[in-house]
CSV table of C-alpha atoms and ligand atoms in Angstrom, one decimal:
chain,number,residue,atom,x,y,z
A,231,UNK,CA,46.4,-13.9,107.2
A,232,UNK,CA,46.1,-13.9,110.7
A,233,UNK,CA,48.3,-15.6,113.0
A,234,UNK,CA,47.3,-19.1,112.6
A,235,UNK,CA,46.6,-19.7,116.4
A,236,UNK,CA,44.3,-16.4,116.3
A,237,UNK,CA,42.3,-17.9,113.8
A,238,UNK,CA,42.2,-21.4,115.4
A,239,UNK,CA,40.7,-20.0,118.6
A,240,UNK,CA,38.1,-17.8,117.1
A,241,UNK,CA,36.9,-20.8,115.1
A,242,UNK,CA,36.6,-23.4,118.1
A,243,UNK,CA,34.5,-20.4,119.8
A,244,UNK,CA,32.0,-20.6,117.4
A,245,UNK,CA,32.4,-25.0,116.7
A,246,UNK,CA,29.3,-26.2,115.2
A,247,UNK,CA,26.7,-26.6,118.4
A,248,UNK,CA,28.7,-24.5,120.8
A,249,UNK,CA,28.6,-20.2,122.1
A,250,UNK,CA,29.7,-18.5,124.4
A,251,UNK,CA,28.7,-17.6,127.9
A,252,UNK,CA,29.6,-14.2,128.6
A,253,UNK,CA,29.5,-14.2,132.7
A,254,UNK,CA,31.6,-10.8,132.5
A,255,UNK,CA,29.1,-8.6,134.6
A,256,UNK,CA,30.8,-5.6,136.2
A,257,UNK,CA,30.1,-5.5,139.5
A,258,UNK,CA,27.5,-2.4,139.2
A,259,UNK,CA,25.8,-5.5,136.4
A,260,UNK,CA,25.8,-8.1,138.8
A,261,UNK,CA,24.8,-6.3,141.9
A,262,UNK,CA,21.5,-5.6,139.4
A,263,UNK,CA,21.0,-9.2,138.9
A,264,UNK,CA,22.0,-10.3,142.2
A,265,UNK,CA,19.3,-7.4,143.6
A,266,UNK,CA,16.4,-8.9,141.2
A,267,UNK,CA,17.2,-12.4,143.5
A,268,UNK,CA,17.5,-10.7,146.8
A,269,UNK,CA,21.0,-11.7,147.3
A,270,UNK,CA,23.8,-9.6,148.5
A,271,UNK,CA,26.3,-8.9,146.2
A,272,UNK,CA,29.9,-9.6,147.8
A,273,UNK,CA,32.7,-11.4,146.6
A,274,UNK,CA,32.0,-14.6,147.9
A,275,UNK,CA,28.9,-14.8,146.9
A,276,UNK,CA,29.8,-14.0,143.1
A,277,UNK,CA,32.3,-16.5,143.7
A,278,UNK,CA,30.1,-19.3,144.2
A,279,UNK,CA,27.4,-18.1,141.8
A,280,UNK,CA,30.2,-18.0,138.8
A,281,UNK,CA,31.5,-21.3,140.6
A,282,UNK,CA,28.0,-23.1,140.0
A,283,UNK,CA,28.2,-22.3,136.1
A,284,UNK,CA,31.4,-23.3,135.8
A,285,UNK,CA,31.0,-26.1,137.3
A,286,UNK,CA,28.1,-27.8,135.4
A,287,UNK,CA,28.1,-30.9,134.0
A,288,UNK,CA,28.0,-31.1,130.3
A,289,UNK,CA,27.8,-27.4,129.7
A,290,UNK,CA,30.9,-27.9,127.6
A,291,UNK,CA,28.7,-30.0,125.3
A,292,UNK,CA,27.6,-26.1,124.2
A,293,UNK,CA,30.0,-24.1,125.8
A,294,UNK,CA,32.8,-23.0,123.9
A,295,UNK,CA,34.1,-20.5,126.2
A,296,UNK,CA,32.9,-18.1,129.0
A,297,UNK,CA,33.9,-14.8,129.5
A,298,UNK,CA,35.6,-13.4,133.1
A,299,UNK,CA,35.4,-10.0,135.0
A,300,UNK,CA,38.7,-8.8,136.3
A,301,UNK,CA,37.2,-10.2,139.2
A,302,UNK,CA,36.5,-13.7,138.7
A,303,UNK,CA,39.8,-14.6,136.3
A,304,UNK,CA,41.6,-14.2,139.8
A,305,UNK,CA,39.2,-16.0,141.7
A,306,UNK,CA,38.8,-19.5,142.3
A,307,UNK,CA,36.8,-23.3,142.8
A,308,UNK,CA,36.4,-24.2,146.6
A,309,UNK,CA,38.8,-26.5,146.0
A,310,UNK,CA,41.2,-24.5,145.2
A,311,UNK,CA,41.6,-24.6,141.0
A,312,UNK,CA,41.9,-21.0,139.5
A,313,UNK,CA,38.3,-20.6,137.3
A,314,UNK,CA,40.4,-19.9,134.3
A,315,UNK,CA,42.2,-23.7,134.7
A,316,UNK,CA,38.9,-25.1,135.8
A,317,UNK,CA,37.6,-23.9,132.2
A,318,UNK,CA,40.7,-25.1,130.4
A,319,UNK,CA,40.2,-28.6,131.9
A,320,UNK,CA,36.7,-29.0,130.5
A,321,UNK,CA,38.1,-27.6,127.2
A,322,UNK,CA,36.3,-24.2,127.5
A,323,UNK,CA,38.2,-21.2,126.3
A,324,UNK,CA,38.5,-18.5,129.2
A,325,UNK,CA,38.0,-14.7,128.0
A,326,UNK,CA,37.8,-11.4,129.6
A,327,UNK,CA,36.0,-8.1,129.4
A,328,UNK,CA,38.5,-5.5,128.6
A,329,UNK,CA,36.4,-2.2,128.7
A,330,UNK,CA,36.3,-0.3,131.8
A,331,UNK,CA,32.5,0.7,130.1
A,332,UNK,CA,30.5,3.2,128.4
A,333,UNK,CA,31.4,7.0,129.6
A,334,UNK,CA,29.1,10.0,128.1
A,335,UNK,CA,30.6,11.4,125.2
A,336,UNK,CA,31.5,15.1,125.3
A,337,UNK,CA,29.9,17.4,123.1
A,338,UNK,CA,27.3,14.5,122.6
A,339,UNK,CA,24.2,14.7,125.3
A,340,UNK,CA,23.0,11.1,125.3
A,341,UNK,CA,25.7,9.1,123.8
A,342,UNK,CA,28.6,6.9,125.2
A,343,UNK,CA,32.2,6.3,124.1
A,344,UNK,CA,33.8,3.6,125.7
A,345,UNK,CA,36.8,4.0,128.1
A,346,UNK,CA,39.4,1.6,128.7
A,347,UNK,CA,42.5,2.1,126.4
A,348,UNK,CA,45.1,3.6,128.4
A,349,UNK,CA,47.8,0.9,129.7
A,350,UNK,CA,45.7,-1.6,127.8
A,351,UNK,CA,48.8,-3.6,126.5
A,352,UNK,CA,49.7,-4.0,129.8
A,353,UNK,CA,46.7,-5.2,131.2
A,354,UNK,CA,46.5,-7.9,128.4
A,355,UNK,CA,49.2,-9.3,129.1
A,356,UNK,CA,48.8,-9.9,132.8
A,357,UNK,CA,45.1,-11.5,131.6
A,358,UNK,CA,46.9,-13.8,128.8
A,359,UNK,CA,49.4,-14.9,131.9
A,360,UNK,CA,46.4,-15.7,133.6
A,361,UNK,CA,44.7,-17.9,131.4
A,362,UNK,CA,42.8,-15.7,128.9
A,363,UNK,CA,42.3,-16.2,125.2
A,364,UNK,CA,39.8,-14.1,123.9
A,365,UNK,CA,38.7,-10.6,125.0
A,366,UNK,CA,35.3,-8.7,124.6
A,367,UNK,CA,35.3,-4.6,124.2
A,368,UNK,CA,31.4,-3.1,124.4
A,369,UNK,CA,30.4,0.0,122.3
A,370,UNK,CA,26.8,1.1,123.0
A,371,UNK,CA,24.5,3.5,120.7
A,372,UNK,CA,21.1,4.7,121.5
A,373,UNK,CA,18.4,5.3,118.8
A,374,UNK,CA,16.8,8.5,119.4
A,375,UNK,CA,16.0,11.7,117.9
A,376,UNK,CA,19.4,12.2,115.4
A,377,UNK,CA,21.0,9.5,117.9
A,378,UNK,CA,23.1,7.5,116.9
A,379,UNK,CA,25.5,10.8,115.7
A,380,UNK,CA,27.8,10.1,113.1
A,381,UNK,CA,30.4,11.0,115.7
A,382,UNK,CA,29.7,8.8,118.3
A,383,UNK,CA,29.3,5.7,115.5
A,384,UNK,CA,32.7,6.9,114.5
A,385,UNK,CA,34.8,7.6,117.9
A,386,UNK,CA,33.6,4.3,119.1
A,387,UNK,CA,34.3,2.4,115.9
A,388,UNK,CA,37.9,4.0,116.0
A,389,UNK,CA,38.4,2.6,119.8
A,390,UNK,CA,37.2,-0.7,118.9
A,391,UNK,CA,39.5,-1.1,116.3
A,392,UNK,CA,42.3,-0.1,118.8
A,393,UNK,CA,41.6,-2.8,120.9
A,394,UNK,CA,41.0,-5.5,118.6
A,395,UNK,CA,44.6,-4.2,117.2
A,396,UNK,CA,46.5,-4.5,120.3
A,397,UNK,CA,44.9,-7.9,121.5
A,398,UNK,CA,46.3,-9.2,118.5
A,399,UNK,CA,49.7,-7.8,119.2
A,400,UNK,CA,49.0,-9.7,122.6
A,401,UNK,CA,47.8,-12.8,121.0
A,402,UNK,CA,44.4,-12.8,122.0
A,403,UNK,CA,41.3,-12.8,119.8
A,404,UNK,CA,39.2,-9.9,120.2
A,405,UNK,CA,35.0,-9.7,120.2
A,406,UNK,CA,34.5,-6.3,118.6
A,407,UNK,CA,31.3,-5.8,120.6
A,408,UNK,CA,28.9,-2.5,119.3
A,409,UNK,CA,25.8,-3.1,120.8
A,410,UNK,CA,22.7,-0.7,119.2
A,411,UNK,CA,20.3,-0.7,121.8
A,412,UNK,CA,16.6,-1.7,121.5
A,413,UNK,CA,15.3,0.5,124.6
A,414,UNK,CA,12.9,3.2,122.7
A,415,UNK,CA,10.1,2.9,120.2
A,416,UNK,CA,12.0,2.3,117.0
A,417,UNK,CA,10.8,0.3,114.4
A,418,UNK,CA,12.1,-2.6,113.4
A,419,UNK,CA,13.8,-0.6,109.9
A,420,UNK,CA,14.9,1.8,112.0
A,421,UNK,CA,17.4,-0.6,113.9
A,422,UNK,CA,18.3,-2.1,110.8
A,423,UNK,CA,19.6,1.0,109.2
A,424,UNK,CA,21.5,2.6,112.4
A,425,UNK,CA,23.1,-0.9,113.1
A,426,UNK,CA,24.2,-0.5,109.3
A,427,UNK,CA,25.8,2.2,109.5
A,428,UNK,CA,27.4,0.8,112.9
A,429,UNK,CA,28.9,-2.3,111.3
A,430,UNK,CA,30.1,0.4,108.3
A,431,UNK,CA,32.4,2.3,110.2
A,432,UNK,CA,33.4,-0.7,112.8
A,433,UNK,CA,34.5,-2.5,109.7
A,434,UNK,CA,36.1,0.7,108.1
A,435,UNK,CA,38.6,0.9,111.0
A,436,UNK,CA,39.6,-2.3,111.5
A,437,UNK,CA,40.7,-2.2,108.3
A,438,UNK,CA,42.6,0.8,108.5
A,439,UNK,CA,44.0,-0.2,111.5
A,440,UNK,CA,45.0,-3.4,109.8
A,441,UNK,CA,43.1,-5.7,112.3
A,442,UNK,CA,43.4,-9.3,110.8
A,443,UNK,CA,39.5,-10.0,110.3
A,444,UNK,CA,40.2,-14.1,110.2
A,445,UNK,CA,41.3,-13.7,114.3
A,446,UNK,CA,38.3,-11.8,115.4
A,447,UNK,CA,34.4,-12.4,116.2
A,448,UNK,CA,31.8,-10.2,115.5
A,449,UNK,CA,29.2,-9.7,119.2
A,450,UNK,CA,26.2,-7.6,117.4
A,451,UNK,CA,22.9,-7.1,118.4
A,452,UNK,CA,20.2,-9.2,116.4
A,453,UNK,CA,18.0,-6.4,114.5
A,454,UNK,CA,14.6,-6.1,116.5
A,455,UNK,CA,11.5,-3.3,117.0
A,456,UNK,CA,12.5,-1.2,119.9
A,457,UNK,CA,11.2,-2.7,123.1
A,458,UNK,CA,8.4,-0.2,123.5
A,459,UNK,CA,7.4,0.2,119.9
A,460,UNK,CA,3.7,-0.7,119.0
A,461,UNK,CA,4.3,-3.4,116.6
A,462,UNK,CA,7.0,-6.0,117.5
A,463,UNK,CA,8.5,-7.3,114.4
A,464,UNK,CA,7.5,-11.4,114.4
A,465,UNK,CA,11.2,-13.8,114.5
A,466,UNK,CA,10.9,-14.5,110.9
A,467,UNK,CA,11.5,-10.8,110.1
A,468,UNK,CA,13.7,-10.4,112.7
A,469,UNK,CA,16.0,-13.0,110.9
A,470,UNK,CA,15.5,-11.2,107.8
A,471,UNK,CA,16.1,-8.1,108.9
A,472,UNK,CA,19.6,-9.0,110.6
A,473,UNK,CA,20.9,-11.4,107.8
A,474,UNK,CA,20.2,-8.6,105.1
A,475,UNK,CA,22.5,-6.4,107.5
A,476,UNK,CA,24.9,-8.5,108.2
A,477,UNK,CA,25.0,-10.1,104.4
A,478,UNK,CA,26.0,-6.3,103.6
A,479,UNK,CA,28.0,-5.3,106.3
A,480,UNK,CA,30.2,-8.3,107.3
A,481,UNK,CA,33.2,-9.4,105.5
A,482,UNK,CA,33.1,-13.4,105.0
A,483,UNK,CA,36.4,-13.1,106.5
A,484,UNK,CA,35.3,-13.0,109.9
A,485,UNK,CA,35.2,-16.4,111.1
A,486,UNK,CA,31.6,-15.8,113.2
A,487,UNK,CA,28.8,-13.6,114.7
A,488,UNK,CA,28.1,-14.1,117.9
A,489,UNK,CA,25.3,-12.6,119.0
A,490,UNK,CA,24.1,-10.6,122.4
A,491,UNK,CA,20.6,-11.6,123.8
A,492,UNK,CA,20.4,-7.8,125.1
A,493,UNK,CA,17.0,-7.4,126.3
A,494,UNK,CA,15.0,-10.2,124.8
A,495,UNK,CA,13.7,-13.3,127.1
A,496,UNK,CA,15.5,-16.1,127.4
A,497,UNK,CA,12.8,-18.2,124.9
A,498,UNK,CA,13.0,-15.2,122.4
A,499,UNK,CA,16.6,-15.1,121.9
A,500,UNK,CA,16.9,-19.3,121.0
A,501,UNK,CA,13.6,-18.8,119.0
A,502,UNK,CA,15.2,-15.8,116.8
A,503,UNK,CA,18.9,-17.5,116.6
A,504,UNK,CA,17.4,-20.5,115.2
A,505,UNK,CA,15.3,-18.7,113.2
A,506,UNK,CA,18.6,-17.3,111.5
A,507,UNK,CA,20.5,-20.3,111.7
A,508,UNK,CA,17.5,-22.2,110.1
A,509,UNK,CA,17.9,-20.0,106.6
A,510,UNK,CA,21.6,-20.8,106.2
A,511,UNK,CA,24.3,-22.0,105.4
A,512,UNK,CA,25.7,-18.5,106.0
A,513,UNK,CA,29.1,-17.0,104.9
A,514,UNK,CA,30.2,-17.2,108.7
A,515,UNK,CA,29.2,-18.7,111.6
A,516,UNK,CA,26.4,-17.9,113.5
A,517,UNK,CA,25.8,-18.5,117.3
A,518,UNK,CA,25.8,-16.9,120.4
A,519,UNK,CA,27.4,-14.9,123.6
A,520,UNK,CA,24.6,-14.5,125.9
A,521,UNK,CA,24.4,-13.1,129.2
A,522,UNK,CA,20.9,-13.0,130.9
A,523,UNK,CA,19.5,-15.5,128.6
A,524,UNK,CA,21.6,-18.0,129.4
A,525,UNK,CA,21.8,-17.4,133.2
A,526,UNK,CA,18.3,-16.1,133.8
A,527,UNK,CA,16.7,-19.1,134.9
A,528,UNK,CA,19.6,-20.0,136.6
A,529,UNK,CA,20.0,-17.3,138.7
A,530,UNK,CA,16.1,-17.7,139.7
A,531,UNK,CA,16.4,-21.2,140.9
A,532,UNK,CA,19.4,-20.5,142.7
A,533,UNK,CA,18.6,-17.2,144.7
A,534,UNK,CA,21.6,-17.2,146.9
A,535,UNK,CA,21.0,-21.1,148.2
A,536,UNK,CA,23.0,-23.9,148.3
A,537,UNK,CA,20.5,-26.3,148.1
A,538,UNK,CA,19.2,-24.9,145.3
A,539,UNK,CA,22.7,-25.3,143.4
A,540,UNK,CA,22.0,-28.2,141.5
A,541,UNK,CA,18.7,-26.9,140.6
A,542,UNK,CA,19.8,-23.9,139.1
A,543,UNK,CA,22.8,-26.0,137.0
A,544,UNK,CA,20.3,-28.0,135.1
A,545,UNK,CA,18.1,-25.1,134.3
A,546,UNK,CA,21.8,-23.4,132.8
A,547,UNK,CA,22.6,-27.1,131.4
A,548,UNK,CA,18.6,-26.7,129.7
A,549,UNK,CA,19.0,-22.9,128.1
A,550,UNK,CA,22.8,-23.9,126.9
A,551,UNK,CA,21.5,-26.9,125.1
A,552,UNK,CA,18.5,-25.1,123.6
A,553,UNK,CA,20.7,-22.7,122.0
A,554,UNK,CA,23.1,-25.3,120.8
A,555,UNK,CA,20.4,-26.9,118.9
A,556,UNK,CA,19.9,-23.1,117.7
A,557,UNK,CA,23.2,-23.1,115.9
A,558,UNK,CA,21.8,-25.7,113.5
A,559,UNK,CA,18.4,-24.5,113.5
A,560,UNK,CA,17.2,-27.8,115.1
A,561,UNK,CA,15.3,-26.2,118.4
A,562,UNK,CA,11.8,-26.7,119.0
A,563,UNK,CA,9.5,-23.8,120.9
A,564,UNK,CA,7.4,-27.0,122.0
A,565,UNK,CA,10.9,-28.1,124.1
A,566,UNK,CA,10.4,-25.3,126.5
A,567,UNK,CA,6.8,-26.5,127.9
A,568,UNK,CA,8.0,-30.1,127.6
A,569,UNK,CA,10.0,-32.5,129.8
A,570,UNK,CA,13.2,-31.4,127.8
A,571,UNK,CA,16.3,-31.5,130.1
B,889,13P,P1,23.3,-10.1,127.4
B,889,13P,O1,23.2,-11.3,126.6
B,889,13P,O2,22.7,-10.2,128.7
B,889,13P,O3,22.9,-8.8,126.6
B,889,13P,O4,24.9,-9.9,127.7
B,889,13P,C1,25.8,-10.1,126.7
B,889,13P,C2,27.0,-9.2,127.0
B,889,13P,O5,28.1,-9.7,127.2
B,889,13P,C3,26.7,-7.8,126.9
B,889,13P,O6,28.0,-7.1,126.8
């Protein structure tokens, strides 16, 4: 069994109605997203873009905890309240991104391991001091000609096991985060059976590694076509497709799947997670930890503009709540042309 207070945390992340923001770009990540908006990417202005999210009112209705840079767990409100306190107080659960991101592999042209074990004890520490209860780790895999390689699959399994390991020795749940990416032409098969053999080896090592399954989440990619591929599988197979994988993959031990909205729109990813949640019930809970389809409409309305502050917190308030009603499978498309706020 897992330390009981693991296990409690990683099942108020995924509390009926609620996900996870994951606002843990690097800053390489949110210099991209700050470009796309025309706004200059320095600390103060991350500061108040993080700020504004944070701040929302009634995000916590499907917030169930965000996830920090390095950066912004040390930052702070303009009046003064560390973000990580500022969470706390609206009963979100402040995380962190571990991973110091995805390095080429050697021996492997094309693939990535991820870096970031060495004084990793340490660092958790310092980040549980600071607030933090839950941590993310990313492993990415490209499909391409023989890519995934059994060795990449297998080195980054192994190093996601070692972190999930030692955030439990720090009393921290850890996201075990291997993201197969949809760039390429792939069909939609194709994704299911690499992210298969993905979820194989990730749930091999934990196991050796004796990683308590009951304190941990699951951050997968939803099975899709590749982005460029002729023939976009429709959401109902895209439901399919990832519940078959995960049905065979997963242990019901893990507490829930949160997933990534990688690089679907906004709309696409609440369409597809209700989709999923809509065939259940499910051995494990099913929600999500999006990224750009949470803030993307934010970060438009906003572009670097005070004024357009409270503009850009309903259009987060709007996308959170959307996806809240995906956890149950309740969301309507018809909400996103209507007067749904
Ligand atoms: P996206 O939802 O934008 O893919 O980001 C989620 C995330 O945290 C990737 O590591």
């Amino acid at each position: 069994m897992a330390a009981p207070e693991l296990e409690l945390i990683a099942r108020a992340l995924v509390a009926p109605g609620k996900g996870i923001l994951a606002a843990d770009e690097s800053d390489s990540t949110i210099k991209k997203r700050f470009d796309s908006i025309g706004v200059e990417s320095n600390e103060e202005n991350r500061r108040a873009y993080r700020e504004l999210l944070f701040t929302t009112a009634g995000a916590e209705e499907f917030i169930s905890g965000v996830i920090l840079f390095d950066e912004t767990i040390r930052q702070s409100s303009v009046d003064g309240t560390a973000f990580p306190q500022l969470l706390e107080s609206k009963g979100v659960i402040p995380g962190i991104k571990v991973d110091q991101g995805a390095k080429p592999l050697a021996n492997a042209p094309g693939e990535t391991i991820t870096e970031g074990l060495d004084g990793l004890r340490d660092r958790l520490a310092e980040y549980r001091g600071l607030g933090a209860r839950f941590a993310k780790w990313r492993a990415t895999y490209t499909i391409g000609a023989g890519t995934p390689s059994e060795y990449c699959i297998w080195t980054n399994a192994h190093a996601l096991a070692r972190y999930a390991a030692l955030c439990q020795e720090a009393r921290i749940v850890p996201i075990v985060e291997p993201e197969v990416l949809m760039d390429g032409d792939h069909d939609v098969e194709r994704a299911y059976h690499v992210t298969s053999r993905v979820l194989f080896a990730l749930y091999t090592e934990l196991h050796d590694q004796k990683v308590q399954l009951e304190g941990t989440l699951l951050k997968p990619n939803m099975i899709l076509s590749g982005y460029s591929a002729p023939t976009q599988a429709s959401d109902d197979e895209v439901a399919d497709y990832t519940l078959r994988c995960f049905r065979e993959r997963v242990p019901a031990a893990v507490p829930g799947i949160v997933f990534l909205s990688g690089g679907q729109s906004d709309e696409q990813a609440t369409a597809r997670l209700n989709a999923i949640n809509a065939r259940g019930p499910h051995p494990w809970e099913l929600s999500f930890s999006y990224g750009r389809a949470l803030q993307a409409p934010a970060l438009k309305a906003w572009v670097g503009e005070r004024g357009n502050v409270e503009a850009a917190q309903q259009a987060y308030y709007r996308r959170a709540k959307f996806n809240g009603a995906a956890r149950s499978g309740t969301y309507a498309p018809e909400w996103e042309t209507a007067d749904v706020a």
